[in-house]
Amino acid sequence: MTDTATVAASLDDRWLGTERPTDAAGWLVRAREVADILASDAVERDNANGTPYAEVRVLKQSGLVTLLGPTVHGGGGQTWDTAYRVIREVARGDGSIGQLLGYHYLWAWAARLVATDEQIAAVEELYTVGNLLFGGAVNPRDSDLIVTEDGDQLVFTGRKSFSTGGQVSDLTVLEGVLDGTDTHIFAIVPTAQPGIVFAGDWDNLGQRLTESGSVEITGVRVDWASAAGFVGKVFQPLTYNTLNVPAIQLVFANFYLGIAQGALETATAYTRSKSRAWPYGGDDKQRASDEWYILEGYGQLQSKLWADEALIDRAGAEISAVLHDARENLTERRRGEIAVRVAAAKLRIVEDGLETTTKVFELTGARASANAVGLDIFWRNLRTHSLHDPLPYKKREVGQYVLLGEVPEPSWYT
């Protein structure tokens, strides 16, 4: 089978007649089931580079799309610390789909970040009942979309060079600046409309199934009443509004960790079954798994990933606590401390993850470089997305906190 055929075939009636999980442990089991389905043909689907409709169907039918949705509407009612682990688990099977799910969770939470109570209730009911997937046209490195007023409506126009989720999303988060002002406006709109046109131009080294290509926004209309967080056309600011960046930076760290874990799992399985011992070392071994340098190598990599996992989970627990607390309770200082912890987690998993996805080739042997093995998918995926923003700036944020006691000012990247 090629493209998405194996995924689709594995899905038929997979969870039909089964109840949704009711606790974090159950949802992690469900995420592992999804990861195993995705891992079965991840390399073939990556090579085909098709639009991941079947993969999104897996996410929806498994219930993972509504993990954070209110239980009253059929959602999982889980917290962010569980969502982060679910992202990581899915990325173990397919880094691209882990990213799609992680971005969806962030955009599904966008209403809670900036919207009014009434808007939050409406958005969460909409996406949970409909089992809808979010995408977002909110790349801050591009020029902002221009928003103009037309009576009681807002009109969004512009272009974004990245729009993760793109063609597989049901809802799209737009962000633009009101023409003639410095007022930023977020709005959630249906993806399937003439004013949203995806170029289908995502063809990168890694994360190939994330549908992260460019999008043209032309005359997309939104009622002023749907502008997130505005009351009487005036935005109601809170420090909580700025949690979007540390929250999604920790999404990154979790799917990076999942990718690295997938690499190590794939490599150890290969070494146990196919790698050969080196016969010219003077202390010849019968099996590659007896080679001291291979044992040492895997020990080093696993130790680092365990340490990264502990740091990432601690950051997840801290940010989850404030994400689920009353929005008015968050102070600028606490927000900054969490951002520093997230920065530390991200910089560690990027460096250790890249080491892992490279070193596994030395531990599996020359034959493991065959395209059929597909061990390169892990490095390609991690290398591609870890370029999202320069890692030295994360190191600086941590250094400023440790040395000077300063927390980063909220920005699109801090």
mmCIF file of C-alpha atoms in Angstrom:
data_model
loop_
_atom_site.group_PDB
_atom_site.id
_atom_site.type_symbol
_atom_site.label_atom_id
_atom_site.label_comp_id
_atom_site.label_asym_id
_atom_site.label_seq_id
_atom_site.Cartn_x
_atom_site.Cartn_y
_atom_site.Cartn_z
ATOM 1 C CA MET A 1 0.000 0.000 0.000
ATOM 2 C CA THR A 2 1.143 3.553 -0.675
ATOM 3 C CA ASP A 3 0.298 7.124 0.312
ATOM 4 C CA THR A 4 -2.415 7.094 2.982
ATOM 5 C CA ALA A 5 -3.795 3.672 2.093
ATOM 6 C CA THR A 6 -2.303 1.804 5.046
ATOM 7 C CA VAL A 7 -3.462 4.414 7.511
ATOM 8 C CA ALA A 8 -6.974 4.386 6.073
ATOM 9 C CA ALA A 9 -7.119 0.593 6.072
ATOM 10 C CA SER A 10 -5.934 0.438 9.676
ATOM 11 C CA LEU A 11 -8.668 2.829 10.761
ATOM 12 C CA ASP A 12 -11.799 1.047 9.590
ATOM 13 C CA ASP A 13 -14.001 0.516 12.650
ATOM 14 C CA ARG A 14 -10.926 0.738 14.902
ATOM 15 C CA TRP A 15 -12.741 2.500 17.738
ATOM 16 C CA LEU A 16 -16.319 1.740 16.705
ATOM 17 C CA GLY A 17 -18.367 0.767 19.737
ATOM 18 C CA THR A 18 -15.611 1.645 22.191
ATOM 19 C CA GLU A 19 -16.030 4.341 24.815
ATOM 20 C CA ARG A 20 -13.850 7.419 24.843
ATOM 21 C CA PRO A 21 -11.154 7.439 27.542
ATOM 22 C CA THR A 22 -12.130 9.234 30.729
ATOM 23 C CA ASP A 23 -8.748 9.950 32.299
ATOM 24 C CA ALA A 24 -5.241 10.991 31.299
ATOM 25 C CA ALA A 25 -3.899 7.429 31.346
ATOM 26 C CA GLY A 26 -6.627 6.279 28.982
ATOM 27 C CA TRP A 27 -5.973 9.109 26.562
ATOM 28 C CA LEU A 28 -2.268 8.292 26.481
ATOM 29 C CA VAL A 29 -3.132 4.700 25.590
ATOM 30 C CA ARG A 30 -5.352 6.026 22.790
ATOM 31 C CA ALA A 31 -2.499 8.274 21.579
ATOM 32 C CA ARG A 32 -0.164 5.265 21.482
ATOM 33 C CA GLU A 33 -2.675 3.383 19.359
ATOM 34 C CA VAL A 34 -2.745 6.318 16.942
ATOM 35 C CA ALA A 35 1.060 6.504 16.925
ATOM 36 C CA ASP A 36 1.348 2.805 16.091
ATOM 37 C CA ILE A 37 -1.042 3.220 13.148
ATOM 38 C CA LEU A 38 0.942 6.193 11.853
ATOM 39 C CA ALA A 39 4.329 4.540 12.358
ATOM 40 C CA SER A 40 3.355 1.537 10.255
ATOM 41 C CA ASP A 41 3.866 3.443 6.986
ATOM 42 C CA ALA A 42 5.232 6.829 8.015
ATOM 43 C CA VAL A 43 8.153 6.622 5.584
ATOM 44 C CA GLU A 44 5.979 5.698 2.600
ATOM 45 C CA ARG A 45 3.488 8.471 3.334
ATOM 46 C CA ASP A 46 6.307 10.962 3.806
ATOM 47 C CA ASN A 47 7.790 10.016 0.442
ATOM 48 C CA ALA A 48 4.396 10.401 -1.247
ATOM 49 C CA ASN A 49 3.991 13.857 0.327
ATOM 50 C CA GLY A 50 0.208 13.748 -0.075
ATOM 51 C CA THR A 51 -2.320 15.859 1.762
ATOM 52 C CA PRO A 52 -2.935 13.991 5.056
ATOM 53 C CA TYR A 53 -6.709 13.583 4.918
ATOM 54 C CA ALA A 54 -6.633 9.993 6.200
ATOM 55 C CA GLU A 55 -4.246 10.938 9.013
ATOM 56 C CA VAL A 56 -6.580 13.699 10.177
ATOM 57 C CA ARG A 57 -9.411 11.185 10.028
ATOM 58 C CA VAL A 58 -7.421 9.036 12.459
ATOM 59 C CA LEU A 59 -7.058 11.985 14.834
ATOM 60 C CA LYS A 60 -10.767 12.740 14.651
ATOM 61 C CA GLN A 61 -12.104 9.203 15.008
ATOM 62 C CA SER A 62 -9.747 8.471 17.889
ATOM 63 C CA GLY A 63 -11.150 11.452 19.784
ATOM 64 C CA LEU A 64 -7.794 13.212 20.092
ATOM 65 C CA VAL A 65 -9.009 16.322 18.238
ATOM 66 C CA THR A 66 -11.455 17.119 21.067
ATOM 67 C CA LEU A 67 -9.144 16.124 23.925
ATOM 68 C CA LEU A 68 -9.294 19.655 25.433
ATOM 69 C CA GLY A 69 -12.947 20.214 24.544
ATOM 70 C CA PRO A 70 -15.603 20.510 27.282
ATOM 71 C CA THR A 71 -17.128 17.219 28.378
ATOM 72 C CA VAL A 72 -20.608 18.762 28.207
ATOM 73 C CA HIS A 73 -20.161 18.876 24.416
ATOM 74 C CA GLY A 74 -18.576 15.433 24.145
ATOM 75 C CA GLY A 75 -14.960 16.519 24.538
ATOM 76 C CA GLY A 76 -12.260 14.881 26.620
ATOM 77 C CA GLY A 77 -12.151 17.655 29.227
ATOM 78 C CA GLN A 78 -8.428 17.074 29.739
ATOM 79 C CA THR A 79 -5.729 19.523 30.810
ATOM 80 C CA TRP A 80 -2.750 20.816 28.913
ATOM 81 C CA ASP A 81 -0.204 18.641 30.698
ATOM 82 C CA THR A 82 -2.020 15.631 29.226
ATOM 83 C CA ALA A 83 -2.324 17.297 25.815
ATOM 84 C CA TYR A 84 1.436 17.833 25.703
ATOM 85 C CA ARG A 85 2.081 14.143 26.377
ATOM 86 C CA VAL A 86 -0.462 13.162 23.730
ATOM 87 C CA ILE A 87 1.304 15.377 21.161
ATOM 88 C CA ARG A 88 4.600 13.737 22.064
ATOM 89 C CA GLU A 89 3.175 10.241 21.726
ATOM 90 C CA VAL A 90 1.617 10.913 18.323
ATOM 91 C CA ALA A 91 4.884 12.472 17.098
ATOM 92 C CA ARG A 92 6.685 9.265 18.065
ATOM 93 C CA GLY A 93 4.740 7.630 15.236
ATOM 94 C CA ASP A 94 4.747 10.574 12.805
ATOM 95 C CA GLY A 95 6.318 13.943 13.563
ATOM 96 C CA SER A 96 4.210 15.743 10.973
ATOM 97 C CA ILE A 97 0.928 14.588 12.471
ATOM 98 C CA GLY A 98 2.164 15.339 15.981
ATOM 99 C CA GLN A 99 2.788 18.901 14.837
ATOM 100 C CA LEU A 100 -0.653 19.174 13.239
ATOM 101 C CA LEU A 101 -2.290 18.010 16.449
ATOM 102 C CA GLY A 102 -0.196 20.317 18.619
ATOM 103 C CA TYR A 103 -0.961 23.374 16.524
ATOM 104 C CA HIS A 104 -4.636 22.411 16.567
ATOM 105 C CA TYR A 105 -4.641 22.345 20.371
ATOM 106 C CA LEU A 106 -3.071 25.796 20.537
ATOM 107 C CA TRP A 107 -5.501 27.325 18.041
ATOM 108 C CA ALA A 108 -8.441 25.587 19.707
ATOM 109 C CA TRP A 109 -7.305 27.322 22.912
ATOM 110 C CA ALA A 110 -6.942 30.705 21.163
ATOM 111 C CA ALA A 111 -10.426 31.724 22.220
ATOM 112 C CA ARG A 112 -9.574 31.123 25.868
ATOM 113 C CA LEU A 113 -6.396 33.125 25.450
ATOM 114 C CA VAL A 114 -7.969 36.305 24.115
ATOM 115 C CA ALA A 115 -11.743 36.031 23.694
ATOM 116 C CA THR A 116 -14.678 36.997 25.887
ATOM 117 C CA ASP A 117 -16.507 34.398 27.959
ATOM 118 C CA GLU A 118 -19.369 34.308 25.456
ATOM 119 C CA GLN A 119 -17.000 33.870 22.523
ATOM 120 C CA ILE A 120 -15.121 31.103 24.316
ATOM 121 C CA ALA A 121 -18.312 29.169 24.959
ATOM 122 C CA ALA A 122 -19.429 29.478 21.329
ATOM 123 C CA VAL A 123 -16.072 28.425 19.832
ATOM 124 C CA GLU A 124 -15.601 25.454 22.156
ATOM 125 C CA GLU A 125 -19.093 24.165 21.468
ATOM 126 C CA LEU A 126 -18.583 24.622 17.718
ATOM 127 C CA TYR A 127 -15.337 22.702 17.375
ATOM 128 C CA THR A 128 -16.090 20.034 19.989
ATOM 129 C CA VAL A 129 -19.544 19.110 18.733
ATOM 130 C CA GLY A 130 -18.349 19.233 15.125
ATOM 131 C CA ASN A 131 -15.042 17.416 15.826
ATOM 132 C CA LEU A 132 -13.330 20.161 13.826
ATOM 133 C CA LEU A 133 -9.606 20.673 13.201
ATOM 134 C CA PHE A 134 -7.982 24.097 13.454
ATOM 135 C CA GLY A 135 -5.316 25.631 11.250
ATOM 136 C CA GLY A 136 -3.811 29.085 11.548
ATOM 137 C CA ALA A 137 -2.666 31.859 9.206
ATOM 138 C CA VAL A 138 -0.642 33.659 11.878
ATOM 139 C CA ASN A 139 3.006 33.744 10.776
ATOM 140 C CA PRO A 140 4.531 36.819 12.487
ATOM 141 C CA ARG A 141 7.564 36.990 10.171
ATOM 142 C CA ASP A 142 5.255 38.030 7.321
ATOM 143 C CA SER A 143 3.434 41.320 7.039
ATOM 144 C CA ASP A 144 0.200 41.331 8.998
ATOM 145 C CA LEU A 145 -3.084 40.801 7.253
ATOM 146 C CA ILE A 146 -4.850 44.116 6.737
ATOM 147 C CA VAL A 147 -8.229 44.426 8.413
ATOM 148 C CA THR A 148 -10.690 47.042 7.211
ATOM 149 C CA GLU A 149 -14.111 47.972 8.580
ATOM 150 C CA ASP A 150 -17.276 47.686 6.555
ATOM 151 C CA GLY A 151 -20.149 48.644 8.811
ATOM 152 C CA ASP A 152 -20.509 45.955 11.468
ATOM 153 C CA GLN A 153 -18.073 43.677 9.672
ATOM 154 C CA LEU A 154 -14.306 43.300 9.462
ATOM 155 C CA VAL A 155 -12.615 42.338 6.193
ATOM 156 C CA PHE A 156 -9.278 40.439 6.244
ATOM 157 C CA THR A 157 -6.909 40.583 3.244
ATOM 158 C CA GLY A 158 -3.270 39.579 2.757
ATOM 159 C CA ARG A 159 -0.868 36.673 2.378
ATOM 160 C CA LYS A 160 0.963 34.352 4.754
ATOM 161 C CA SER A 161 3.899 32.219 3.644
ATOM 162 C CA PHE A 162 3.160 29.552 6.279
ATOM 163 C CA SER A 163 -0.232 28.264 7.345
ATOM 164 C CA THR A 164 0.149 24.963 9.176
ATOM 165 C CA GLY A 165 -2.879 22.706 8.860
ATOM 166 C CA GLY A 166 -3.926 24.466 5.683
ATOM 167 C CA GLN A 167 -5.992 22.286 3.433
ATOM 168 C CA VAL A 168 -6.907 19.702 6.098
ATOM 169 C CA SER A 169 -8.347 22.230 8.566
ATOM 170 C CA ASP A 170 -12.018 22.962 9.154
ATOM 171 C CA LEU A 171 -11.441 26.278 10.927
ATOM 172 C CA THR A 172 -8.704 28.870 10.390
ATOM 173 C CA VAL A 173 -7.424 31.405 12.897
ATOM 174 C CA LEU A 174 -6.717 34.763 11.258
ATOM 175 C CA GLU A 175 -4.703 37.617 12.741
ATOM 176 C CA GLY A 176 -4.385 41.078 11.273
ATOM 177 C CA VAL A 177 -4.011 44.773 12.045
ATOM 178 C CA LEU A 178 -6.899 47.197 11.764
ATOM 179 C CA ASP A 179 -6.047 49.550 8.917
ATOM 180 C CA GLY A 180 -4.634 52.893 10.123
ATOM 181 C CA THR A 181 -4.074 51.622 13.688
ATOM 182 C CA ASP A 182 -1.765 49.306 15.624
ATOM 183 C CA THR A 183 -4.691 47.197 16.854
ATOM 184 C CA HIS A 184 -4.265 43.446 16.325
ATOM 185 C CA ILE A 185 -7.410 41.395 15.771
ATOM 186 C CA PHE A 186 -7.864 37.619 15.969
ATOM 187 C CA ALA A 187 -10.828 35.865 14.418
ATOM 188 C CA ILE A 188 -11.847 32.251 13.770
ATOM 189 C CA VAL A 189 -13.433 31.536 10.392
ATOM 190 C CA PRO A 190 -14.488 28.493 8.338
ATOM 191 C CA THR A 191 -11.620 27.339 6.147
ATOM 192 C CA ALA A 192 -13.784 26.294 3.197
ATOM 193 C CA GLN A 193 -14.610 29.641 1.591
ATOM 194 C CA PRO A 194 -13.579 31.414 -1.620
ATOM 195 C CA GLY A 195 -11.507 34.030 0.225
ATOM 196 C CA ILE A 196 -9.044 31.449 1.589
ATOM 197 C CA VAL A 197 -6.863 29.887 -1.100
ATOM 198 C CA PHE A 198 -3.948 27.596 -0.254
ATOM 199 C CA ALA A 199 -1.078 27.427 -2.737
ATOM 200 C CA GLY A 200 -0.152 23.810 -1.992
ATOM 201 C CA ASP A 201 3.519 24.799 -2.100
ATOM 202 C CA TRP A 202 4.817 23.024 1.013
ATOM 203 C CA ASP A 203 7.624 20.712 -0.178
ATOM 204 C CA ASN A 204 10.353 20.837 2.445
ATOM 205 C CA LEU A 205 13.083 18.587 3.804
ATOM 206 C CA GLY A 206 11.004 17.451 6.759
ATOM 207 C CA GLN A 207 7.586 17.720 8.431
ATOM 208 C CA ARG A 208 6.308 17.183 4.913
ATOM 209 C CA LEU A 209 2.746 16.254 5.856
ATOM 210 C CA THR A 210 1.961 19.358 7.933
ATOM 211 C CA GLU A 211 0.372 21.308 5.058
ATOM 212 C CA SER A 212 2.414 24.352 6.090
ATOM 213 C CA GLY A 213 2.413 26.123 2.726
ATOM 214 C CA SER A 214 1.324 29.645 1.871
ATOM 215 C CA VAL A 215 -2.201 31.041 1.815
ATOM 216 C CA GLU A 216 -3.923 34.018 0.202
ATOM 217 C CA ILE A 217 -6.625 35.732 2.236
ATOM 218 C CA THR A 218 -8.911 37.886 0.114
ATOM 219 C CA GLY A 219 -11.905 39.699 1.502
ATOM 220 C CA VAL A 220 -12.706 37.274 4.316
ATOM 221 C CA ARG A 221 -15.508 38.810 6.353
ATOM 222 C CA VAL A 222 -16.107 38.518 10.082
ATOM 223 C CA ASP A 223 -18.686 40.257 12.234
ATOM 224 C CA TRP A 224 -17.162 42.768 14.649
ATOM 225 C CA ALA A 225 -18.888 40.760 17.380
ATOM 226 C CA SER A 226 -16.625 37.798 16.500
ATOM 227 C CA ALA A 227 -13.368 39.757 16.921
ATOM 228 C CA ALA A 228 -11.770 37.850 19.782
ATOM 229 C CA GLY A 229 -11.662 39.751 23.069
ATOM 230 C CA PHE A 230 -13.268 42.967 21.859
ATOM 231 C CA VAL A 231 -16.138 44.592 23.735
ATOM 232 C CA GLY A 232 -17.640 47.613 22.029
ATOM 233 C CA LYS A 233 -14.748 47.467 19.524
ATOM 234 C CA VAL A 234 -12.237 47.859 22.375
ATOM 235 C CA PHE A 235 -9.876 45.019 23.308
ATOM 236 C CA GLN A 236 -9.760 43.905 26.955
ATOM 237 C CA PRO A 237 -6.070 43.086 27.646
ATOM 238 C CA LEU A 238 -4.741 40.568 30.169
ATOM 239 C CA THR A 239 -1.277 39.120 30.740
ATOM 240 C CA TYR A 240 -2.936 35.755 30.059
ATOM 241 C CA ASN A 241 -3.385 36.835 26.422
ATOM 242 C CA THR A 242 0.369 36.438 25.907
ATOM 243 C CA LEU A 243 0.553 32.768 26.898
ATOM 244 C CA ASN A 244 0.136 31.737 23.257
ATOM 245 C CA VAL A 245 3.885 31.845 22.619
ATOM 246 C CA PRO A 246 5.203 29.811 25.592
ATOM 247 C CA ALA A 247 2.285 27.407 25.117
ATOM 248 C CA ILE A 248 3.147 26.700 21.486
ATOM 249 C CA GLN A 249 6.900 26.700 22.130
ATOM 250 C CA LEU A 250 6.250 23.821 24.523
ATOM 251 C CA VAL A 251 4.150 22.160 21.822
ATOM 252 C CA PHE A 252 7.342 22.289 19.751
ATOM 253 C CA ALA A 253 9.446 20.765 22.531
ATOM 254 C CA ASN A 254 7.013 17.895 22.952
ATOM 255 C CA PHE A 255 6.823 16.865 19.341
ATOM 256 C CA TYR A 256 10.597 17.239 19.081
ATOM 257 C CA LEU A 257 10.898 14.819 21.999
ATOM 258 C CA GLY A 258 8.420 12.451 20.365
ATOM 259 C CA ILE A 259 10.438 12.497 17.137
ATOM 260 C CA ALA A 260 13.661 11.757 19.034
ATOM 261 C CA GLN A 261 11.979 8.953 20.980
ATOM 262 C CA GLY A 262 10.715 7.485 17.718
ATOM 263 C CA ALA A 263 14.226 7.586 16.292
ATOM 264 C CA LEU A 264 15.681 5.784 19.287
ATOM 265 C CA GLU A 265 12.913 3.192 19.297
ATOM 266 C CA THR A 266 13.335 2.509 15.564
ATOM 267 C CA ALA A 267 17.120 2.342 15.831
ATOM 268 C CA THR A 268 17.215 -0.035 18.793
ATOM 269 C CA ALA A 269 14.792 -2.375 17.033
ATOM 270 C CA TYR A 270 17.047 -2.342 13.970
ATOM 271 C CA THR A 271 20.200 -2.959 16.024
ATOM 272 C CA ARG A 272 18.645 -5.899 17.829
ATOM 273 C CA SER A 273 17.463 -7.566 14.641
ATOM 274 C CA LYS A 274 19.789 -6.514 11.808
ATOM 275 C CA SER A 275 22.986 -4.739 12.883
ATOM 276 C CA ARG A 276 26.157 -6.832 12.777
ATOM 277 C CA ALA A 277 29.030 -6.833 15.242
ATOM 278 C CA TRP A 278 32.378 -5.486 14.028
ATOM 279 C CA PRO A 279 34.737 -8.426 13.421
ATOM 280 C CA TYR A 280 38.052 -6.554 13.411
ATOM 281 C CA GLY A 281 38.214 -4.975 16.865
ATOM 282 C CA GLY A 282 40.301 -7.535 18.724
ATOM 283 C CA ASP A 283 37.521 -8.434 21.149
ATOM 284 C CA ASP A 284 35.042 -9.750 18.621
ATOM 285 C CA LYS A 285 31.401 -10.023 19.649
ATOM 286 C CA GLN A 286 28.783 -12.396 18.339
ATOM 287 C CA ARG A 287 26.031 -9.779 18.221
ATOM 288 C CA ALA A 288 25.929 -6.032 17.681
ATOM 289 C CA SER A 289 23.936 -5.716 20.908
ATOM 290 C CA ASP A 290 27.034 -6.982 22.763
ATOM 291 C CA GLU A 291 29.327 -4.271 21.391
ATOM 292 C CA TRP A 292 30.419 -2.005 24.247
ATOM 293 C CA TYR A 293 30.410 1.164 22.110
ATOM 294 C CA ILE A 294 26.861 0.472 20.931
ATOM 295 C CA LEU A 295 25.673 -0.120 24.494
ATOM 296 C CA GLU A 296 27.419 3.054 25.625
ATOM 297 C CA GLY A 297 25.963 5.028 22.724
ATOM 298 C CA TYR A 298 22.384 4.023 23.375
ATOM 299 C CA GLY A 299 22.898 4.589 27.097
ATOM 300 C CA GLN A 300 24.061 8.141 26.473
ATOM 301 C CA LEU A 301 21.185 8.973 24.143
ATOM 302 C CA GLN A 302 18.480 7.473 26.348
ATOM 303 C CA SER A 303 19.840 9.215 29.449
ATOM 304 C CA LYS A 304 19.639 12.571 27.722
ATOM 305 C CA LEU A 305 16.112 11.984 26.455
ATOM 306 C CA TRP A 306 14.959 10.903 29.926
ATOM 307 C CA ALA A 307 16.403 14.111 31.352
ATOM 308 C CA ASP A 308 14.747 16.160 28.594
ATOM 309 C CA GLU A 309 11.434 14.440 29.288
ATOM 310 C CA ALA A 310 11.626 15.349 32.972
ATOM 311 C CA LEU A 311 12.353 19.007 32.154
ATOM 312 C CA ILE A 312 9.614 19.163 29.522
ATOM 313 C CA ASP A 313 7.080 17.558 31.862
ATOM 314 C CA ARG A 314 7.926 20.033 34.623
ATOM 315 C CA ALA A 315 7.430 22.929 32.220
ATOM 316 C CA GLY A 316 4.185 21.325 31.079
ATOM 317 C CA ALA A 317 2.873 21.042 34.619
ATOM 318 C CA GLU A 318 3.714 24.692 35.328
ATOM 319 C CA ILE A 319 2.117 26.160 32.226
ATOM 320 C CA SER A 320 -0.875 23.815 32.452
ATOM 321 C CA ALA A 321 -1.605 25.123 35.954
ATOM 322 C CA VAL A 322 -1.837 28.728 34.763
ATOM 323 C CA LEU A 323 -3.627 27.886 31.511
ATOM 324 C CA HIS A 324 -6.426 26.299 33.535
ATOM 325 C CA ASP A 325 -6.425 28.915 36.302
ATOM 326 C CA ALA A 326 -8.545 32.079 36.290
ATOM 327 C CA ARG A 327 -7.139 34.328 33.579
ATOM 328 C CA GLU A 328 -6.949 37.341 35.890
ATOM 329 C CA ASN A 329 -4.547 35.566 38.263
ATOM 330 C CA LEU A 330 -1.512 35.471 35.959
ATOM 331 C CA THR A 331 1.175 38.078 36.659
ATOM 332 C CA GLU A 332 3.808 39.294 34.205
ATOM 333 C CA ARG A 333 6.568 37.875 36.401
ATOM 334 C CA ARG A 334 5.021 34.413 36.602
ATOM 335 C CA ARG A 335 4.377 34.413 32.887
ATOM 336 C CA GLY A 336 8.040 35.258 32.277
ATOM 337 C CA GLU A 337 9.312 32.552 34.615
ATOM 338 C CA ILE A 338 7.271 29.963 32.760
ATOM 339 C CA ALA A 339 8.550 31.253 29.414
ATOM 340 C CA VAL A 340 12.127 30.783 30.652
ATOM 341 C CA ARG A 341 11.401 27.226 31.759
ATOM 342 C CA VAL A 342 9.886 26.485 28.345
ATOM 343 C CA ALA A 343 12.917 28.040 26.606
ATOM 344 C CA ALA A 344 15.246 25.807 28.625
ATOM 345 C CA ALA A 345 13.198 22.732 27.754
ATOM 346 C CA LYS A 346 13.155 23.605 24.082
ATOM 347 C CA LEU A 347 16.866 24.304 23.759
ATOM 348 C CA ARG A 348 17.775 21.037 25.474
ATOM 349 C CA ILE A 349 15.548 18.816 23.345
ATOM 350 C CA VAL A 350 16.651 20.507 20.125
ATOM 351 C CA GLU A 351 20.321 19.833 20.851
ATOM 352 C CA ASP A 352 19.813 16.370 22.328
ATOM 353 C CA GLY A 353 17.219 15.446 19.711
ATOM 354 C CA LEU A 354 19.484 16.382 16.823
ATOM 355 C CA GLU A 355 22.303 14.402 18.427
ATOM 356 C CA THR A 356 19.998 11.399 18.799
ATOM 357 C CA THR A 357 18.631 11.490 15.259
ATOM 358 C CA THR A 358 22.196 11.693 13.911
ATOM 359 C CA LYS A 359 23.989 9.314 16.273
ATOM 360 C CA VAL A 360 21.551 6.466 15.627
ATOM 361 C CA PHE A 361 23.185 5.928 12.247
ATOM 362 C CA GLU A 362 26.497 5.134 13.944
ATOM 363 C CA LEU A 363 24.762 2.665 16.237
ATOM 364 C CA THR A 364 22.774 0.863 13.551
ATOM 365 C CA GLY A 365 25.474 0.554 10.881
ATOM 366 C CA ALA A 366 25.936 1.291 7.199
ATOM 367 C CA ARG A 367 23.036 -0.805 5.977
ATOM 368 C CA ALA A 368 20.639 1.279 8.071
ATOM 369 C CA SER A 369 21.239 4.205 5.724
ATOM 370 C CA ALA A 370 19.115 2.494 3.071
ATOM 371 C CA ASN A 371 16.104 4.513 1.971
ATOM 372 C CA ALA A 372 13.902 1.515 2.689
ATOM 373 C CA VAL A 373 14.808 1.738 6.382
ATOM 374 C CA GLY A 374 13.827 5.403 6.463
ATOM 375 C CA LEU A 375 15.835 6.283 9.560
ATOM 376 C CA ASP A 376 16.508 9.704 8.078
ATOM 377 C CA ILE A 377 12.883 10.822 8.539
ATOM 378 C CA PHE A 378 13.504 11.619 12.187
ATOM 379 C CA TRP A 379 16.484 13.888 11.562
ATOM 380 C CA ARG A 380 14.741 15.586 8.626
ATOM 381 C CA ASN A 381 11.631 16.283 10.681
ATOM 382 C CA LEU A 382 13.457 17.602 13.731
ATOM 383 C CA ARG A 383 15.999 19.598 11.750
ATOM 384 C CA THR A 384 13.290 21.289 9.695
ATOM 385 C CA HIS A 385 11.040 22.508 12.481
ATOM 386 C CA SER A 386 13.798 23.305 14.979
ATOM 387 C CA LEU A 387 14.779 26.149 12.624
ATOM 388 C CA HIS A 388 11.476 27.863 13.523
ATOM 389 C CA ASP A 389 13.327 30.495 15.587
ATOM 390 C CA PRO A 390 17.057 30.740 16.405
ATOM 391 C CA LEU A 391 18.061 28.619 19.377
ATOM 392 C CA PRO A 392 20.725 31.086 20.613
ATOM 393 C CA TYR A 393 17.927 33.484 21.557
ATOM 394 C CA LYS A 394 16.420 30.811 23.807
ATOM 395 C CA LYS A 395 19.799 30.361 25.464
ATOM 396 C CA ARG A 396 20.005 34.101 25.979
ATOM 397 C CA GLU A 397 16.559 34.185 27.612
ATOM 398 C CA VAL A 398 17.636 31.535 30.104
ATOM 399 C CA GLY A 399 20.973 33.277 30.679
ATOM 400 C CA GLN A 400 19.357 36.648 31.357
ATOM 401 C CA TYR A 401 17.085 35.026 33.912
ATOM 402 C CA VAL A 402 19.879 33.140 35.673
ATOM 403 C CA LEU A 403 22.432 35.961 35.644
ATOM 404 C CA LEU A 404 20.294 39.084 35.867
ATOM 405 C CA GLY A 405 16.970 37.867 37.209
ATOM 406 C CA GLU A 406 15.219 39.216 34.115
ATOM 407 C CA VAL A 407 12.276 37.545 32.392
ATOM 408 C CA PRO A 408 11.661 37.964 28.653
ATOM 409 C CA GLU A 409 9.258 40.597 27.439
ATOM 410 C CA PRO A 410 6.290 39.018 25.654
ATOM 411 C CA SER A 411 6.710 39.003 21.874
ATOM 412 C CA TRP A 412 5.713 36.765 18.976
ATOM 413 C CA TYR A 413 8.666 34.495 19.847
ATOM 414 C CA THR A 414 9.195 34.848 23.633
#
